[in-house]
Amino acid sequence: MTIPSVTLNNGVTMPLLGLGVYAPKQRNDVQQAVEDALALGCRLIDTAAIYGNERDVAAALAASNVPRNEVFITTKVWNADHGFDSTLRAFDESLTKLGLDVVDLYLIHWPIREHRRDTWRALERLYAEGRTRAIGVSNYYPPHLDELFETATVTPAVNQIEFSPYCYVPEVLDYCRAKGIQLEGYAPLVRGQKQHDPRLVAIAERYGKSTYQILVRWSVQHGVVTIPKSVHKDRIRANFDVFDFELTEADFQQLNTFFDNTRIADHPMDYL
Ligand SMILES: NC(=O)c1ccc[n+]([C@@H]2O[C@H](COP(=O)([O-])OP(=O)(O)OC[C@H]3O[C@@H](n4cnc5c(N)ncnc54)[C@H](OP(=O)(O)O)[C@@H]3O)[C@@H](O)[C@H]2O)c1
């Protein structure tokens, strides 16, 4: 399976579709899921310190035959570790658990108000030292980015936010595009909550695809990097099988109208 890539604002390439591994109740399954995904051709793995499974990702990488430089590994600094020195320490811990010398992308997981500027400064340091190939943020809406730009010396390469038709806020996508920030979407499948939405089912039937595949396709058709999570090989394969069809403009636009503010995580605007 060949997955297209995007080029970030610093020239680093990143796969358009990858595997999320947020699975607190299924830690034992994460290593196998990552091994399965790598075997299927997935080259982007999205983890985070708080997921508690960076060691499982490392074990999967070690067990696979995929060369390190072909895999894009993202991890994130957790809220409790914000601040300049504590972020540097948290990064070291993540790197050790991942068994890596360099990560591909390091993100601020949430914009915790008190320390997010210092945390960004720490990410800039890590980037300058070449310990992460790109730095970015997560759950940042335009006001958080406006604030970051007041002091930042590096523009975030990526902003990872919740992104599905049901929480689609075009202004955030437009803002990031205008600033050269690649948008990455999490929870693209809305954790299955919308699989029976009759409007989504009707679209899926027209393409002979599942509702899950339509949601993944909608994200990639926006040019948004997306990271559906599954620990089942057949589902991972299906979620990645979205490059043999294209949503018509009418269906794409209809999906763009599904906003009902369904979110599986907090609203970033609660973090002003
Ligand atoms: N930055 C942030 O704050 C943040 C927040 C949340 C998530 N994330 C990242 O985004 C990733 C994806 O989001 P998510 O895990 O919250 O939700 P998601 O990808 O929208 O949905 C995952 C759920 O859907 C199920 N599923 C997946 N494919 C399926 C299929 N083809 N058929 C039926 N069920 C299917 C999975 O179950 P099985 O595993 O049992 O198949 C799992 O319960 C996370 O893993 C994490 O890496 C980031």
Short mmCIF file of C-alpha atoms and ligand atoms in Angstrom, two decimals:
data_model
loop_
_atom_site.label_atom_id
_atom_site.label_comp_id
_atom_site.label_asym_id
_atom_site.label_seq_id
_atom_site.Cartn_x
_atom_site.Cartn_y
_atom_site.Cartn_z
CA MET A 1 0.00 0.00 0.00
CA THR A 2 1.43 3.37 -0.99
CA ILE A 3 0.35 6.35 1.09
CA PRO A 4 0.90 9.91 -0.21
CA SER A 5 2.99 12.35 1.80
CA VAL A 6 2.82 16.05 2.54
CA THR A 7 5.83 18.37 2.81
CA LEU A 8 5.99 20.39 6.02
CA ASN A 9 7.09 24.03 6.17
CA ASN A 10 10.69 22.97 6.96
CA GLY A 11 10.91 20.56 4.02
CA VAL A 12 10.39 17.38 6.07
CA THR A 13 7.91 14.95 4.49
CA MET A 14 5.14 13.36 6.52
CA PRO A 15 2.70 10.62 5.45
CA LEU A 16 -0.86 11.85 4.91
CA LEU A 17 -2.30 8.87 6.80
CA GLY A 18 -0.98 7.04 9.83
CA LEU A 19 -1.89 5.01 12.89
CA GLY A 20 -3.03 6.53 16.19
CA VAL A 21 -2.24 4.47 19.26
CA TYR A 22 -4.31 6.09 21.99
CA ALA A 23 -5.50 2.94 23.64
CA PRO A 24 -5.22 3.08 27.38
CA LYS A 25 -7.25 -0.08 27.97
CA GLN A 26 -5.49 -2.01 25.24
CA ARG A 27 -1.80 -1.44 25.93
CA ASN A 28 -1.05 -5.08 25.32
CA ASP A 29 -2.40 -4.76 21.79
CA VAL A 30 -0.41 -1.69 20.76
CA GLN A 31 2.85 -3.41 19.84
CA GLN A 32 1.00 -5.88 17.63
CA ALA A 33 -1.12 -3.12 16.06
CA VAL A 34 1.99 -1.10 15.18
CA GLU A 35 3.71 -4.19 13.79
CA ASP A 36 0.61 -4.97 11.70
CA ALA A 37 0.34 -1.40 10.47
CA LEU A 38 4.02 -1.28 9.49
CA ALA A 39 3.63 -4.58 7.64
CA LEU A 40 0.66 -3.10 5.76
CA GLY A 41 2.76 -0.10 4.64
CA CYS A 42 1.84 2.44 7.32
CA ARG A 43 4.78 4.78 7.98
CA LEU A 44 3.32 7.27 10.49
CA ILE A 45 2.77 6.39 14.15
CA ASP A 46 1.16 8.89 16.53
CA THR A 47 1.88 8.32 20.20
CA ALA A 48 2.24 10.55 23.28
CA ALA A 49 3.87 10.35 26.69
CA ILE A 50 0.45 10.19 28.36
CA TYR A 51 -0.58 7.15 26.29
CA GLY A 52 1.94 5.08 28.25
CA ASN A 53 2.85 3.01 25.21
CA GLU A 54 6.03 4.59 23.79
CA ARG A 55 7.91 1.40 24.78
CA ASP A 56 5.38 -0.69 22.85
CA VAL A 57 5.95 1.46 19.77
CA ALA A 58 9.71 0.97 20.23
CA ALA A 59 9.27 -2.80 20.49
CA ALA A 60 7.20 -2.85 17.30
CA LEU A 61 9.79 -0.79 15.43
CA ALA A 62 12.52 -3.14 16.61
CA ALA A 63 10.51 -6.21 15.56
CA SER A 64 9.72 -4.85 12.11
CA ASN A 65 12.11 -4.85 9.19
CA VAL A 66 11.27 -1.27 8.32
CA PRO A 67 14.31 1.03 8.36
CA ARG A 68 14.10 3.80 10.95
CA ASN A 69 14.38 6.57 8.35
CA GLU A 70 11.24 5.31 6.59
CA VAL A 71 9.02 5.71 9.66
CA PHE A 72 7.64 8.99 10.97
CA ILE A 73 7.23 8.94 14.76
CA THR A 74 5.27 11.61 16.60
CA THR A 75 5.12 12.00 20.36
CA LYS A 76 3.85 14.77 22.63
CA VAL A 77 4.69 16.56 25.87
CA TRP A 78 1.95 16.07 28.45
CA ASN A 79 0.25 18.87 30.39
CA ALA A 80 1.97 18.07 33.70
CA ASP A 81 5.38 18.47 32.08
CA HIS A 82 4.87 21.97 30.66
CA GLY A 83 7.60 24.53 31.36
CA PHE A 84 11.07 24.89 29.83
CA ASP A 85 13.16 22.50 31.94
CA SER A 86 10.42 19.98 32.57
CA THR A 87 9.65 19.76 28.86
CA LEU A 88 13.31 19.03 28.12
CA ARG A 89 13.24 16.30 30.77
CA ALA A 90 9.97 14.85 29.44
CA PHE A 91 11.43 14.79 25.94
CA ASP A 92 14.47 12.83 27.16
CA GLU A 93 12.17 10.30 28.82
CA SER A 94 10.08 9.89 25.67
CA LEU A 95 13.16 9.46 23.53
CA THR A 96 14.51 6.78 25.88
CA LYS A 97 11.21 4.91 25.92
CA LEU A 98 10.98 5.11 22.14
CA GLY A 99 14.56 3.87 21.84
CA LEU A 100 15.33 6.67 19.38
CA ASP A 101 18.01 9.33 18.95
CA VAL A 102 15.65 11.66 17.13
CA VAL A 103 11.86 11.86 16.81
CA ASP A 104 10.20 13.12 13.66
CA LEU A 105 7.65 15.37 15.31
CA TYR A 106 7.31 16.61 18.89
CA LEU A 107 4.03 18.30 19.83
CA ILE A 108 2.66 20.30 22.75
CA HIS A 109 -0.31 18.05 23.59
CA TRP A 110 -2.62 20.76 24.99
CA PRO A 111 -2.23 24.57 25.23
CA ILE A 112 -1.95 24.83 29.03
CA ARG A 113 -2.12 28.57 29.56
CA GLU A 114 0.39 29.13 32.35
CA HIS A 115 3.40 27.55 30.67
CA ARG A 116 2.71 27.10 26.98
CA ARG A 117 5.10 29.86 25.88
CA ASP A 118 8.02 28.37 27.86
CA THR A 119 7.08 24.93 26.62
CA TRP A 120 7.26 26.16 23.03
CA ARG A 121 10.68 27.67 23.76
CA ALA A 122 11.83 24.23 24.92
CA LEU A 123 10.56 22.67 21.69
CA GLU A 124 12.47 25.32 19.72
CA ARG A 125 15.61 24.34 21.64
CA LEU A 126 15.09 20.63 20.88
CA TYR A 127 14.54 21.47 17.23
CA ALA A 128 17.67 23.65 17.07
CA GLU A 129 19.64 20.78 18.59
CA GLY A 130 18.37 18.43 15.90
CA ARG A 131 16.72 16.10 18.39
CA THR A 132 13.36 16.37 16.66
CA ARG A 133 12.99 16.83 12.90
CA ALA A 134 9.92 19.03 13.33
CA ILE A 135 7.98 20.68 16.14
CA GLY A 136 4.33 21.51 16.43
CA VAL A 137 1.31 21.94 18.62
CA SER A 138 -1.94 20.16 19.30
CA ASN A 139 -5.37 21.48 20.20
CA TYR A 140 -4.35 25.02 19.23
CA TYR A 141 -7.06 27.23 17.75
CA PRO A 142 -6.24 30.61 16.15
CA PRO A 143 -6.11 32.57 19.44
CA HIS A 144 -3.47 30.15 20.81
CA LEU A 145 -1.48 30.43 17.60
CA ASP A 146 -1.75 34.23 17.57
CA GLU A 147 -0.27 34.22 21.06
CA LEU A 148 2.47 31.76 20.10
CA PHE A 149 3.50 33.94 17.15
CA GLU A 150 4.10 36.87 19.53
CA THR A 151 7.25 35.17 20.84
CA ALA A 152 8.01 32.16 18.62
CA THR A 153 11.12 32.02 16.48
CA VAL A 154 10.00 28.82 14.74
CA THR A 155 6.58 28.45 13.09
CA PRO A 156 4.92 25.17 14.15
CA ALA A 157 5.17 22.62 11.35
CA VAL A 158 1.96 20.87 12.42
CA ASN A 159 -1.18 21.56 14.44
CA GLN A 160 -3.00 18.40 15.50
CA ILE A 161 -6.68 19.00 16.33
CA GLU A 162 -9.83 16.93 16.43
CA PHE A 163 -11.00 16.76 12.82
CA SER A 164 -14.10 15.07 11.50
CA PRO A 165 -17.12 16.41 9.61
CA TYR A 166 -18.91 16.64 12.96
CA CYS A 167 -16.45 19.13 14.46
CA TYR A 168 -15.26 20.74 11.21
CA VAL A 169 -14.29 24.39 11.75
CA PRO A 170 -13.04 25.63 8.36
CA GLU A 171 -11.57 28.79 9.91
CA VAL A 172 -8.93 26.71 11.73
CA LEU A 173 -7.95 24.94 8.52
CA ASP A 174 -7.82 28.26 6.64
CA TYR A 175 -5.74 29.90 9.38
CA CYS A 176 -3.21 27.06 9.42
CA ARG A 177 -2.97 27.04 5.62
CA ALA A 178 -2.35 30.79 5.57
CA LYS A 179 0.48 30.40 8.11
CA GLY A 180 2.04 27.36 6.45
CA ILE A 181 1.08 25.02 9.30
CA GLN A 182 0.07 21.49 8.27
CA LEU A 183 -3.20 20.48 9.92
CA GLU A 184 -3.33 16.96 11.34
CA GLY A 185 -6.65 15.51 12.49
CA TYR A 186 -7.28 13.19 15.39
CA ALA A 187 -10.34 11.06 16.14
CA PRO A 188 -11.26 11.07 12.43
CA LEU A 189 -13.66 8.17 13.07
CA VAL A 190 -15.40 9.98 15.97
CA ARG A 191 -14.61 6.73 17.81
CA GLY A 192 -17.43 5.05 15.89
CA GLN A 193 -20.12 7.32 17.32
CA LYS A 194 -21.44 8.30 13.89
CA GLN A 195 -21.21 4.97 12.07
CA HIS A 196 -25.01 4.75 11.80
CA ASP A 197 -25.65 8.38 10.80
CA PRO A 198 -28.06 7.79 7.87
CA ARG A 199 -26.54 10.62 5.81
CA LEU A 200 -23.08 9.08 6.20
CA VAL A 201 -24.42 5.58 5.50
CA ALA A 202 -26.05 6.83 2.29
CA ILE A 203 -22.75 8.30 1.07
CA ALA A 204 -20.85 5.13 2.00
CA GLU A 205 -23.32 2.98 0.05
CA ARG A 206 -22.76 5.04 -3.10
CA TYR A 207 -19.04 4.13 -3.07
CA GLY A 208 -19.34 0.59 -1.72
CA LYS A 209 -17.18 1.70 1.21
CA SER A 210 -17.71 1.66 4.98
CA THR A 211 -18.69 4.77 6.89
CA TYR A 212 -15.21 4.60 8.52
CA GLN A 213 -13.53 4.71 5.12
CA ILE A 214 -15.65 7.70 4.07
CA LEU A 215 -14.54 9.60 7.18
CA VAL A 216 -10.86 8.84 6.51
CA ARG A 217 -11.25 9.77 2.85
CA TRP A 218 -12.93 13.08 3.78
CA SER A 219 -9.91 14.02 5.92
CA VAL A 220 -7.27 13.12 3.35
CA GLN A 221 -9.29 14.81 0.60
CA HIS A 222 -8.99 17.99 2.69
CA GLY A 223 -5.21 17.49 2.60
CA VAL A 224 -5.31 16.99 6.36
CA VAL A 225 -2.99 14.33 7.82
CA THR A 226 -5.12 11.83 9.68
CA ILE A 227 -4.42 9.08 12.23
CA PRO A 228 -7.33 6.65 12.71
CA LYS A 229 -6.72 4.24 15.56
CA SER A 230 -7.43 0.53 15.56
CA VAL A 231 -5.78 -2.45 17.16
CA HIS A 232 -7.36 -4.85 14.63
CA LYS A 233 -5.37 -5.65 11.52
CA ASP A 234 -8.44 -5.99 9.25
CA ARG A 235 -9.70 -2.60 10.39
CA ILE A 236 -6.29 -0.96 9.99
CA ARG A 237 -6.15 -2.35 6.45
CA ALA A 238 -9.65 -1.06 5.67
CA ASN A 239 -9.02 2.36 7.20
CA PHE A 240 -5.97 2.75 4.96
CA ASP A 241 -7.78 1.54 1.82
CA VAL A 242 -9.03 4.99 0.80
CA PHE A 243 -6.85 5.90 -2.15
CA ASP A 244 -8.79 4.04 -4.85
CA PHE A 245 -11.77 6.40 -4.85
CA GLU A 246 -12.55 10.09 -4.58
CA LEU A 247 -15.58 11.75 -3.02
CA THR A 248 -17.49 13.79 -5.58
CA GLU A 249 -17.55 17.53 -4.95
CA ALA A 250 -21.24 17.23 -3.96
CA ASP A 251 -20.58 14.48 -1.40
CA PHE A 252 -17.48 16.26 -0.09
CA GLN A 253 -19.44 19.47 0.37
CA GLN A 254 -22.32 17.61 2.02
CA LEU A 255 -19.92 16.11 4.56
CA ASN A 256 -18.61 19.63 5.20
CA THR A 257 -22.10 20.53 6.51
CA PHE A 258 -22.31 17.77 9.16
CA PHE A 259 -20.95 19.97 11.97
CA ASP A 260 -22.83 19.36 15.24
CA ASN A 261 -19.87 19.98 17.59
CA THR A 262 -19.50 16.29 18.44
CA ARG A 263 -16.09 15.91 20.05
CA ILE A 264 -14.38 13.09 21.88
CA ALA A 265 -11.96 15.50 23.58
CA ASP A 266 -12.14 18.93 25.20
CA HIS A 267 -12.81 22.00 23.07
CA PRO A 268 -9.53 23.90 22.58
CA MET A 269 -11.34 27.19 23.24
CA ASP A 270 -11.76 26.02 26.85
CA TYR A 271 -7.97 26.49 27.10
CA LEU A 272 -7.77 30.23 26.45
N1 LIG B 1 -3.78 15.34 20.32
C1 LIG B 1 -4.79 14.93 21.05
O1 LIG B 1 -5.22 15.56 22.00
C2 LIG B 1 -5.45 13.62 20.69
C3 LIG B 1 -6.69 13.28 21.27
C4 LIG B 1 -7.27 12.08 20.91
C5 LIG B 1 -6.65 11.24 19.97
N2 LIG B 1 -5.44 11.58 19.44
C6 LIG B 1 -4.74 10.70 18.47
O2 LIG B 1 -5.63 10.40 17.41
C7 LIG B 1 -5.76 8.99 17.28
C8 LIG B 1 -7.13 8.64 16.74
O3 LIG B 1 -8.16 9.11 17.58
P1 LIG B 1 -9.00 8.16 18.56
O4 LIG B 1 -8.25 6.90 18.84
O5 LIG B 1 -9.37 8.99 19.72
O6 LIG B 1 -10.34 7.87 17.77
P2 LIG B 1 -10.73 7.31 16.29
O7 LIG B 1 -9.52 7.00 15.51
O8 LIG B 1 -11.73 8.25 15.75
O9 LIG B 1 -11.53 5.98 16.64
C9 LIG B 1 -10.91 4.86 17.19
C10 LIG B 1 -12.01 3.86 17.57
O10 LIG B 1 -12.66 3.37 16.40
C11 LIG B 1 -12.56 1.95 16.35
N3 LIG B 1 -12.35 1.59 14.94
C12 LIG B 1 -11.28 1.94 14.18
N4 LIG B 1 -11.42 1.51 12.91
C13 LIG B 1 -12.60 0.87 12.86
C14 LIG B 1 -13.30 0.20 11.82
N5 LIG B 1 -12.80 0.15 10.58
N6 LIG B 1 -14.49 -0.37 12.12
C15 LIG B 1 -15.01 -0.29 13.37
N7 LIG B 1 -14.39 0.33 14.40
C16 LIG B 1 -13.20 0.92 14.16
C17 LIG B 1 -11.39 1.58 17.24
O11 LIG B 1 -11.58 0.31 17.82
P3 LIG B 1 -10.48 -0.90 17.71
O12 LIG B 1 -9.14 -0.34 18.09
O13 LIG B 1 -10.99 -1.90 18.71
O14 LIG B 1 -10.55 -1.37 16.29
C18 LIG B 1 -11.46 2.66 18.31
O15 LIG B 1 -12.39 2.32 19.31
C19 LIG B 1 -5.46 8.50 18.69
O16 LIG B 1 -5.19 7.11 18.73
C20 LIG B 1 -4.30 9.37 19.06
O17 LIG B 1 -3.11 8.90 18.44
C21 LIG B 1 -4.84 12.77 19.77
#
